[in-house]
XYZ file of N, CA and C in Angstrom:
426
model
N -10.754 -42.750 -15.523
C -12.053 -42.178 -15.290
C -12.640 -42.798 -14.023
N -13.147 -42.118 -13.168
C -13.801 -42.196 -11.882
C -15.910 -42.035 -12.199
N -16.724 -43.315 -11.209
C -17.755 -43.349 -11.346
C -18.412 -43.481 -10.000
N -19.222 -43.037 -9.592
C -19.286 -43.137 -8.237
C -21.086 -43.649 -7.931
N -21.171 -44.100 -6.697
C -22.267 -45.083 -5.966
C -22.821 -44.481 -4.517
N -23.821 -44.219 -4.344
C -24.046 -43.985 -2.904
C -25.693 -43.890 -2.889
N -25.708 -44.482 -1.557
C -26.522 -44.755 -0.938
C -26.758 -43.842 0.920
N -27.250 -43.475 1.281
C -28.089 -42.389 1.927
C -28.320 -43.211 3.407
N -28.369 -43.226 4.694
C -28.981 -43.149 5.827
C -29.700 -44.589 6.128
N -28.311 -45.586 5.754
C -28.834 -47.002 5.970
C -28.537 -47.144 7.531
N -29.763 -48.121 7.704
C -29.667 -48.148 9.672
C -28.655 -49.139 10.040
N -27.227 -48.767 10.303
C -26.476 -49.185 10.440
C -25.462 -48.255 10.803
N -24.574 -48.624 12.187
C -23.607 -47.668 12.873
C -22.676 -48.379 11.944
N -22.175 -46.451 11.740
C -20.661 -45.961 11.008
C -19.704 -46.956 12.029
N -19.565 -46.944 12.316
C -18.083 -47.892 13.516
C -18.294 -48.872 12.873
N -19.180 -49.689 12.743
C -19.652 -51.351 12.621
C -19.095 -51.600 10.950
N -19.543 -50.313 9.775
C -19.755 -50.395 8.745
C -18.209 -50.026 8.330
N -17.714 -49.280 9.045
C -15.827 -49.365 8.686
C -15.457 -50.528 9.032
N -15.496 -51.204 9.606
C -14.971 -52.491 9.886
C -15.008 -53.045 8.286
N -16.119 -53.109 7.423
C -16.476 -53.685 6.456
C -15.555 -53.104 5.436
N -16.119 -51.896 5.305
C -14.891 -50.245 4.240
C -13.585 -51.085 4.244
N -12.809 -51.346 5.466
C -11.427 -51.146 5.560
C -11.178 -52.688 4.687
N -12.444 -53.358 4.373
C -11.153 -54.476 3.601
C -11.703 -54.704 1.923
N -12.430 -53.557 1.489
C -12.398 -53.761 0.386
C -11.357 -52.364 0.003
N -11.339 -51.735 0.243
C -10.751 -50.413 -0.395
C -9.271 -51.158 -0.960
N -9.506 -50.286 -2.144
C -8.249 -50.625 -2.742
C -8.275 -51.693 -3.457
N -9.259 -52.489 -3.768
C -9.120 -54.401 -3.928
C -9.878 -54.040 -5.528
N -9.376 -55.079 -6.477
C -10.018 -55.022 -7.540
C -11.402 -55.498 -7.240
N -12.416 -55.137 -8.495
C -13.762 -55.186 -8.445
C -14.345 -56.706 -7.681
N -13.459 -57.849 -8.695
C -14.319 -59.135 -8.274
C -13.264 -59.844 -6.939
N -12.682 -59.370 -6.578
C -11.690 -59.682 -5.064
C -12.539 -58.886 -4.151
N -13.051 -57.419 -4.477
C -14.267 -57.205 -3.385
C -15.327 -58.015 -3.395
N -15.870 -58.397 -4.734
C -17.139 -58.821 -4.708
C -17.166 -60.360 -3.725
N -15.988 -60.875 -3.911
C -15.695 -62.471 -2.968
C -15.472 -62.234 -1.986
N -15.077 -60.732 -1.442
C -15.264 -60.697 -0.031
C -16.148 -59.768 0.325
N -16.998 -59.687 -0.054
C -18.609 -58.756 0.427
C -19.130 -60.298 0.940
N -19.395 -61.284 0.008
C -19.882 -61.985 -0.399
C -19.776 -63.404 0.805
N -18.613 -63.041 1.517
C -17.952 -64.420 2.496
C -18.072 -63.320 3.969
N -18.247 -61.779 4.248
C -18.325 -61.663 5.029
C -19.621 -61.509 5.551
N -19.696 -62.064 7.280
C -20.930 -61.764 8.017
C -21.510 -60.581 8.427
N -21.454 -59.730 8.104
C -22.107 -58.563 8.336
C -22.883 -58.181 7.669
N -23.677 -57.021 8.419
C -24.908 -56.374 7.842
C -24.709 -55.910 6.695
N -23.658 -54.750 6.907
C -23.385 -53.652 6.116
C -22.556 -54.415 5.156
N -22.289 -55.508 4.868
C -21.882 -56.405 3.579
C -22.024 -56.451 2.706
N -23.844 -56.965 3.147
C -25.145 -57.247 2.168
C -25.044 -55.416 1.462
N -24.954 -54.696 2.245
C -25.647 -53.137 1.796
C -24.415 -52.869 0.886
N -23.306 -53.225 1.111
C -22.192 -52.817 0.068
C -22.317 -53.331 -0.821
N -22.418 -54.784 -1.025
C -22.628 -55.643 -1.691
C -23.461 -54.810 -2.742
N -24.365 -54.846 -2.400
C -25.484 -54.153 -3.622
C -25.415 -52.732 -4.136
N -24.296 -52.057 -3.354
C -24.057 -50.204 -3.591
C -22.634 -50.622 -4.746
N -21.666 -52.129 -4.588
C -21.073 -52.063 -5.372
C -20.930 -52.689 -7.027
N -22.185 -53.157 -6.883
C -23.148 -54.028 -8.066
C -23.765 -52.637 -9.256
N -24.139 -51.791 -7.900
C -24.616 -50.279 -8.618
C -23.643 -49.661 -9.416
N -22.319 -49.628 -8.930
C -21.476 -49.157 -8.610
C -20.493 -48.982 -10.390
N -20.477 -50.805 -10.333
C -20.018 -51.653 -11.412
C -21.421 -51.018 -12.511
N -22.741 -51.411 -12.386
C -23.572 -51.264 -13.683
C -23.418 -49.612 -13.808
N -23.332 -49.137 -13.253
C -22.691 -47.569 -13.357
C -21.586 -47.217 -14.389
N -20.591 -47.925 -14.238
C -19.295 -47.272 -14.812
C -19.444 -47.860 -16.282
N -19.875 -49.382 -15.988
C -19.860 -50.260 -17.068
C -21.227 -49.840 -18.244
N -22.477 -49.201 -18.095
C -23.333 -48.787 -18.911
C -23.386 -47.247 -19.054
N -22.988 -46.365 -18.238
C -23.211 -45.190 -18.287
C -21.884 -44.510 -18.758
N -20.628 -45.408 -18.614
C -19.078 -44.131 -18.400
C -18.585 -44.934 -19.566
N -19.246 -46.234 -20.206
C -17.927 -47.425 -21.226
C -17.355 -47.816 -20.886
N -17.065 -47.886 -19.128
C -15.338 -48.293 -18.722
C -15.356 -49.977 -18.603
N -14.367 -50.284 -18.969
C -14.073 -51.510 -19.049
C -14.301 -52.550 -17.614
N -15.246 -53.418 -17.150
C -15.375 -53.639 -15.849
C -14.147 -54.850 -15.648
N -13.412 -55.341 -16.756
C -12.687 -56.267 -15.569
C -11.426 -55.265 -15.079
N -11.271 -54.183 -15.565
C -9.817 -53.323 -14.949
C -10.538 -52.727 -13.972
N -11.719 -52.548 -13.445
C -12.218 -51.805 -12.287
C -11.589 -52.487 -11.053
N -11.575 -51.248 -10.433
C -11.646 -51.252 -8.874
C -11.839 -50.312 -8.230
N -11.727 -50.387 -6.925
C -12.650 -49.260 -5.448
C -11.216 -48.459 -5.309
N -11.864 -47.227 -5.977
C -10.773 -46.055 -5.614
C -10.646 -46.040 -4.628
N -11.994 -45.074 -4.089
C -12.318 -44.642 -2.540
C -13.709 -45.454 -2.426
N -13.885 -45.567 -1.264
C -15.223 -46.382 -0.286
C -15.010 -45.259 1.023
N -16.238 -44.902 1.132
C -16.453 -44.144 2.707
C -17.249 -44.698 3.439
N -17.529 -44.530 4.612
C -18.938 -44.764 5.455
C -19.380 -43.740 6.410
N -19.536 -43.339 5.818
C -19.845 -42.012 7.171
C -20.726 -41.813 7.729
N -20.526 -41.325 9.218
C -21.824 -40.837 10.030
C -23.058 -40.329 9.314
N -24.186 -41.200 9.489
C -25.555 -40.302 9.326
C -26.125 -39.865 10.383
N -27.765 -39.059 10.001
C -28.435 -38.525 11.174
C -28.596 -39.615 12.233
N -28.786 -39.434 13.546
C -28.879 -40.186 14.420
C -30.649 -39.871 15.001
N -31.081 -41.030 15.004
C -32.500 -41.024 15.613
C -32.668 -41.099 17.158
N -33.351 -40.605 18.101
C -33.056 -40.615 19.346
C -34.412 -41.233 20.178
N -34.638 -42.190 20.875
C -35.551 -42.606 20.898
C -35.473 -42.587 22.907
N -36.628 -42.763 23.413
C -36.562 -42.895 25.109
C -37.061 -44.375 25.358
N -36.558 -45.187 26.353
C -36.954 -46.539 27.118
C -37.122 -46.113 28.121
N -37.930 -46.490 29.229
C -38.437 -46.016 30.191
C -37.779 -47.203 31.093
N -36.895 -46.216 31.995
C -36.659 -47.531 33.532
C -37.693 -47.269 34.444
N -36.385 -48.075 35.508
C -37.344 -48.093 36.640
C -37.474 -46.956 37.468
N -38.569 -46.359 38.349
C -38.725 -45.370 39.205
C -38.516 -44.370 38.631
N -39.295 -44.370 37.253
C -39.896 -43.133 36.595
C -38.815 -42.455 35.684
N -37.780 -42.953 35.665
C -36.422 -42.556 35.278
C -36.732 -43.013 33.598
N -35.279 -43.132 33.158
C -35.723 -43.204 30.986
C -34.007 -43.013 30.950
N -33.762 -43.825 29.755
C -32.827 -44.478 29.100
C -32.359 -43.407 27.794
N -31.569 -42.985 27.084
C -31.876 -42.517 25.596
C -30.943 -43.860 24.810
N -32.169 -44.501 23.726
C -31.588 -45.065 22.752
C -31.060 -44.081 21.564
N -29.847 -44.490 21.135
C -29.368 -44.108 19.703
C -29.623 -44.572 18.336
N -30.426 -44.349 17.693
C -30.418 -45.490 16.742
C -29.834 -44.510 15.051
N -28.469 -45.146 15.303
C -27.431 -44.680 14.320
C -27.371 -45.032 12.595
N -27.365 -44.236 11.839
C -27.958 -44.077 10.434
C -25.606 -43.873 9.867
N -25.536 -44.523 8.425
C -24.902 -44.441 7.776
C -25.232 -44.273 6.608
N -24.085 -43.370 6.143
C -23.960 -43.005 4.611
C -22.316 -43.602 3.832
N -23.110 -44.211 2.696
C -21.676 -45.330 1.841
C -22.020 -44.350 0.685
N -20.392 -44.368 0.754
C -19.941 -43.509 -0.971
C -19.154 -44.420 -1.187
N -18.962 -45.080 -2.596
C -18.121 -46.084 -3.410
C -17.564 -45.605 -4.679
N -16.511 -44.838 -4.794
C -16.001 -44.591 -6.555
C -15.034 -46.126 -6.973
N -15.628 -46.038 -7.916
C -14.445 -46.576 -8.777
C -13.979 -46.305 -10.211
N -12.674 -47.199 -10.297
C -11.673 -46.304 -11.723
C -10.849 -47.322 -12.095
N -11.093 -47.210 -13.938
C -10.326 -48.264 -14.421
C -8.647 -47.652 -15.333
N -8.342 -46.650 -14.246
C -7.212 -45.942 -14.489
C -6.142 -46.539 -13.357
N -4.792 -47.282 -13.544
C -4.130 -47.312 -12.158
C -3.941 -46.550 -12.178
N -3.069 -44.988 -12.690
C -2.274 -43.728 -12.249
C -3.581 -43.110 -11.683
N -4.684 -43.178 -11.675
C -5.668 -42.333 -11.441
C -5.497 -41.768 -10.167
N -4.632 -42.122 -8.917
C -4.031 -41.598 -7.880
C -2.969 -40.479 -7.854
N -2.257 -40.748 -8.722
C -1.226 -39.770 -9.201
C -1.545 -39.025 -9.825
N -2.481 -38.792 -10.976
C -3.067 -37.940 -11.805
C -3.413 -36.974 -11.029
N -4.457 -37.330 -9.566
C -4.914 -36.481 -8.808
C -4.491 -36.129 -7.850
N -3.151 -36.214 -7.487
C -2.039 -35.911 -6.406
C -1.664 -34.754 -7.880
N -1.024 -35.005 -9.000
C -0.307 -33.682 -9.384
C -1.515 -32.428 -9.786
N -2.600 -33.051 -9.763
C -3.446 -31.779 -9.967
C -3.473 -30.931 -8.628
N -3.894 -31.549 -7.528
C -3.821 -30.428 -6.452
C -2.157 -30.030 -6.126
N -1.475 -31.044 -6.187
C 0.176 -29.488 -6.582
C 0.333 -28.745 -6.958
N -0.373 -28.331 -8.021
C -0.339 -27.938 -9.477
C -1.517 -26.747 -9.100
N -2.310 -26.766 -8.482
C -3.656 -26.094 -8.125
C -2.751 -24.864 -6.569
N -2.075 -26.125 -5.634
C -1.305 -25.248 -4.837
C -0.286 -24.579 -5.129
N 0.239 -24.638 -6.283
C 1.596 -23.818 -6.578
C 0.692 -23.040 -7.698
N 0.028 -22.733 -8.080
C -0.867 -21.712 -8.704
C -1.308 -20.913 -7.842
N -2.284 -21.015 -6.662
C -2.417 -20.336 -5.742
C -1.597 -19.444 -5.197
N -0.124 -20.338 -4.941
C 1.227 -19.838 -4.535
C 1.766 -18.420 -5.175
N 1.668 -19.148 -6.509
C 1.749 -18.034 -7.876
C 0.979 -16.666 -7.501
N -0.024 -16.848 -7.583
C -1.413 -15.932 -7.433
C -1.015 -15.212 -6.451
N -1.001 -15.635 -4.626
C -1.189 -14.726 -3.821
C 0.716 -14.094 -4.140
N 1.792 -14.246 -4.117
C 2.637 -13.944 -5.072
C 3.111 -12.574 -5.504
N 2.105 -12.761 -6.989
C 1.391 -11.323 -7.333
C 1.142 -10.240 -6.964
N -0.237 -11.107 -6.533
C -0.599 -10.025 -5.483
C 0.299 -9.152 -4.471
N 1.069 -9.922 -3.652
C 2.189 -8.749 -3.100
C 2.606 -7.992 -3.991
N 3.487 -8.472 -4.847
C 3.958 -7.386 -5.591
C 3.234 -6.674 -6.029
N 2.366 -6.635 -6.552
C 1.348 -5.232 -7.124
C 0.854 -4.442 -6.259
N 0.652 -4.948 -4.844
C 0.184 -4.036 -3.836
C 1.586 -3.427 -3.099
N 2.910 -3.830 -3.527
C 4.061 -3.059 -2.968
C 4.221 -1.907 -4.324
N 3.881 -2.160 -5.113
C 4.250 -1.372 -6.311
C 3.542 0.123 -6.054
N 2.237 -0.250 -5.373
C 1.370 1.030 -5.617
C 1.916 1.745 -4.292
């Protein structure tokens, strides 16, 4: 079973905040939590607390057992970008970016839970397969 966490348009650039993504994914619950916890970054602290959510989520709302948890998927993705002007010199102007992220965190106290969902979309594409299929033949028939 899969439970998921997110948090919305924290001021923090997507580039900066993958740096962070790329070393918990995949890691059991409390091996992320020791390294949210030891790294210096912003977007640490913000995971840190989206994966605390994350955990009281699965663990009060789904029953799932929290010491078999871990981070299925973790995203960080581009948010809206705010655009702001600094004014140079000789009347001229600068554009600041000031870059917004969005963190999605599932987690699942299933290991096959990867495979489960690799044979469903096979299984979804060779149905399709099936389907359009059919369809030829019934439209050669007529």
């Amino acid at each position: 079973m899969k439970t998921t966490a997110i948090v919305r348009s924290v001021h923090v650039s997507s580039r900066k905040a993958k740096l962070v993504v790329d070393l918990i994914r995949g890691k059991k619950v409390a091996e992320a939590l020791r390294i949210l916890e030891t790294t210096n970054k912003k977007s640490a602290i913000i995971l840190k607390k989206l994966l605390d959510s994350a955990i009281a989520n699965a663990t009060n709302n789904h029953s799932m057992n929290g010491q078999l948890l871990y981070v299925y998927e973790v995203f960080a993705n581009e948010g809206p970008t705010m655009k702001r002007v600094m004014q140079r010199a000789k009347g001229s102007a600068d554009t600041i970016f000031k870059r917004t992220t969005h963190f999605k965190i599932t987690l699942s106290d299933d290991v096959n839970e990867r495979e489960k969902d690799l044979q469903l979309i096979k299984d979804r594409i060779k149905n399709r397969a099936l389907g359009n299929k059919k369809n030829r033949e019934t439209e050669g028939a007529k």
